[in-house]
Amino acid sequence: MRHNIVIALGSNHHPQPHIRHAREGLTHLLDAVEFSRNMWTEAIGITSPRFLNCLAIGTTQLSVKELQASLKSLERQCGDSRAERQAGRVRLDVDLLRYDADDYHPADWNRAYIITLYNEMTPTP
């Protein structure tokens, strides 16, 4: 069974190569995926350089747990860790925002860049 998903990607430490790595990883991990444009945003809740963000919309046959484990693996491949984040360096943050009808990270759905990028990818007819 295929599941519809929305994933948010962000990085504030060497962001271009880390976002590129995540896009490549998701292209191989998911059955079908499309990416939004990249968007620079100011950090939210931490003092740090700006973030480079984008969204991925696609399908997967993975369960929620399998998908989330794979997303965490992508983060670790870029050297992301709790210690790095505590120092204000987010090498890669990959968050599952939607899995079929279930939304995750509800506060993220209220962020302007998420709304903008999502609406650009899913225009209302």
Short mmCIF file of C-alpha atoms in Angstrom, two decimals:
data_model
loop_
_atom_site.label_atom_id
_atom_site.label_comp_id
_atom_site.label_asym_id
_atom_site.label_seq_id
_atom_site.Cartn_x
_atom_site.Cartn_y
_atom_site.Cartn_z
CA MET A 1 0.00 0.00 0.00
CA ARG A 2 1.30 3.44 -0.89
CA HIS A 3 1.14 6.23 1.64
CA ASN A 4 1.15 9.95 0.82
CA ILE A 5 3.74 11.90 2.75
CA VAL A 6 5.07 15.42 3.29
CA ILE A 7 8.58 15.90 4.69
CA ALA A 8 10.35 19.11 5.77
CA LEU A 9 14.11 19.48 5.30
CA GLY A 10 16.30 22.13 6.92
CA SER A 11 19.96 22.90 7.56
CA ASN A 12 21.95 25.82 8.95
CA HIS A 13 25.45 24.28 8.81
CA HIS A 14 26.89 23.77 5.31
CA PRO A 15 23.28 23.76 4.17
CA GLN A 16 23.64 23.32 0.41
CA PRO A 17 25.51 19.98 0.50
CA HIS A 18 23.37 18.67 3.37
CA ILE A 19 20.08 19.51 1.65
CA ARG A 20 21.45 18.03 -1.58
CA HIS A 21 22.38 14.82 0.31
CA ALA A 22 18.88 14.63 1.81
CA ARG A 23 17.23 15.12 -1.58
CA GLU A 24 19.35 12.34 -3.09
CA GLY A 25 18.59 10.05 -0.15
CA LEU A 26 14.86 10.68 -0.34
CA THR A 27 14.87 10.08 -4.09
CA HIS A 28 16.19 6.57 -3.40
CA LEU A 29 14.10 5.97 -0.27
CA LEU A 30 10.66 6.93 -1.59
CA ASP A 31 8.57 5.51 -4.42
CA ALA A 32 7.91 8.93 -5.90
CA VAL A 33 9.03 12.33 -4.64
CA GLU A 34 8.91 15.95 -5.73
CA PHE A 35 10.80 18.76 -4.03
CA SER A 36 9.88 22.38 -3.48
CA ARG A 37 12.26 25.18 -4.19
CA ASN A 38 14.80 25.97 -1.49
CA MET A 39 13.97 28.86 0.83
CA TRP A 40 16.20 30.70 3.30
CA THR A 41 14.61 31.41 6.69
CA GLU A 42 15.68 32.89 9.98
CA ALA A 43 16.23 30.47 12.84
CA ILE A 44 13.24 29.79 15.08
CA GLY A 45 13.86 29.21 18.78
CA ILE A 46 17.67 29.15 18.58
CA THR A 47 20.46 31.62 17.91
CA SER A 48 22.08 30.45 14.71
CA PRO A 49 22.73 31.27 11.07
CA ARG A 50 19.82 31.21 8.65
CA PHE A 51 18.35 27.89 7.57
CA LEU A 52 17.98 26.54 4.08
CA ASN A 53 14.64 24.71 3.87
CA CYS A 54 12.54 22.78 1.39
CA LEU A 55 9.68 20.32 1.33
CA ALA A 56 9.36 16.87 -0.19
CA ILE A 57 6.01 15.43 -1.21
CA GLY A 58 5.78 11.84 -2.30
CA THR A 59 4.67 8.31 -1.64
CA THR A 60 6.14 5.38 0.24
CA GLN A 61 5.32 1.81 1.11
CA LEU A 62 7.25 2.13 4.39
CA SER A 63 5.44 2.19 7.72
CA VAL A 64 5.60 5.38 9.80
CA LYS A 65 8.23 3.84 12.08
CA GLU A 66 10.35 2.61 9.16
CA LEU A 67 10.15 5.99 7.45
CA GLN A 68 11.03 7.94 10.59
CA ALA A 69 14.01 5.64 11.25
CA SER A 70 15.21 6.22 7.68
CA LEU A 71 14.87 9.99 8.07
CA LYS A 72 16.93 9.91 11.28
CA SER A 73 19.53 7.86 9.45
CA LEU A 74 19.80 10.60 6.79
CA GLU A 75 20.38 13.14 9.57
CA ARG A 76 23.12 11.02 11.13
CA GLN A 77 24.82 10.53 7.74
CA CYS A 78 25.33 14.32 7.67
CA GLY A 79 26.83 14.28 11.17
CA ASP A 80 23.76 15.64 12.93
CA SER A 81 23.73 14.98 16.66
CA ARG A 82 22.27 16.31 19.89
CA ALA A 83 25.62 17.95 20.75
CA GLU A 84 25.72 19.72 17.38
CA ARG A 85 22.17 20.99 17.83
CA GLN A 86 22.93 22.21 21.36
CA ALA A 87 25.76 24.24 19.81
CA GLY A 88 23.28 25.80 17.34
CA ARG A 89 24.47 23.72 14.37
CA VAL A 90 21.76 21.78 12.59
CA ARG A 91 23.54 19.87 9.86
CA LEU A 92 20.29 18.29 8.71
CA ASP A 93 16.78 18.19 10.10
CA VAL A 94 14.35 15.94 8.25
CA ASP A 95 10.86 15.83 9.74
CA LEU A 96 7.83 13.85 8.67
CA LEU A 97 4.97 16.37 8.53
CA ARG A 98 2.20 14.20 7.07
CA TYR A 99 1.61 10.49 6.60
CA ASP A 100 -1.68 9.93 4.79
CA ALA A 101 -4.28 11.80 6.90
CA ASP A 102 -2.07 12.06 10.01
CA ASP A 103 -0.20 15.31 10.61
CA TYR A 104 3.00 15.48 12.67
CA HIS A 105 4.81 18.53 14.09
CA PRO A 106 1.60 20.62 14.21
CA ALA A 107 3.46 23.86 15.01
CA ASP A 108 5.45 23.51 11.78
CA TRP A 109 2.24 23.66 9.74
CA ASN A 110 1.80 27.26 11.02
CA ARG A 111 5.24 28.41 9.88
CA ALA A 112 5.15 30.81 6.95
CA TYR A 113 7.76 28.98 4.90
CA ILE A 114 5.96 25.62 5.27
CA ILE A 115 2.66 27.19 4.22
CA THR A 116 4.27 28.99 1.28
CA LEU A 117 6.21 26.01 -0.05
CA TYR A 118 3.31 23.60 0.45
CA ASN A 119 0.88 25.92 -1.33
CA GLU A 120 3.33 26.34 -4.22
CA MET A 121 3.49 22.56 -4.60
CA THR A 122 -0.23 21.88 -4.18
CA PRO A 123 -2.07 24.80 -5.79
CA THR A 124 -5.77 25.05 -5.16
CA PRO A 125 -7.74 24.54 -8.42
#
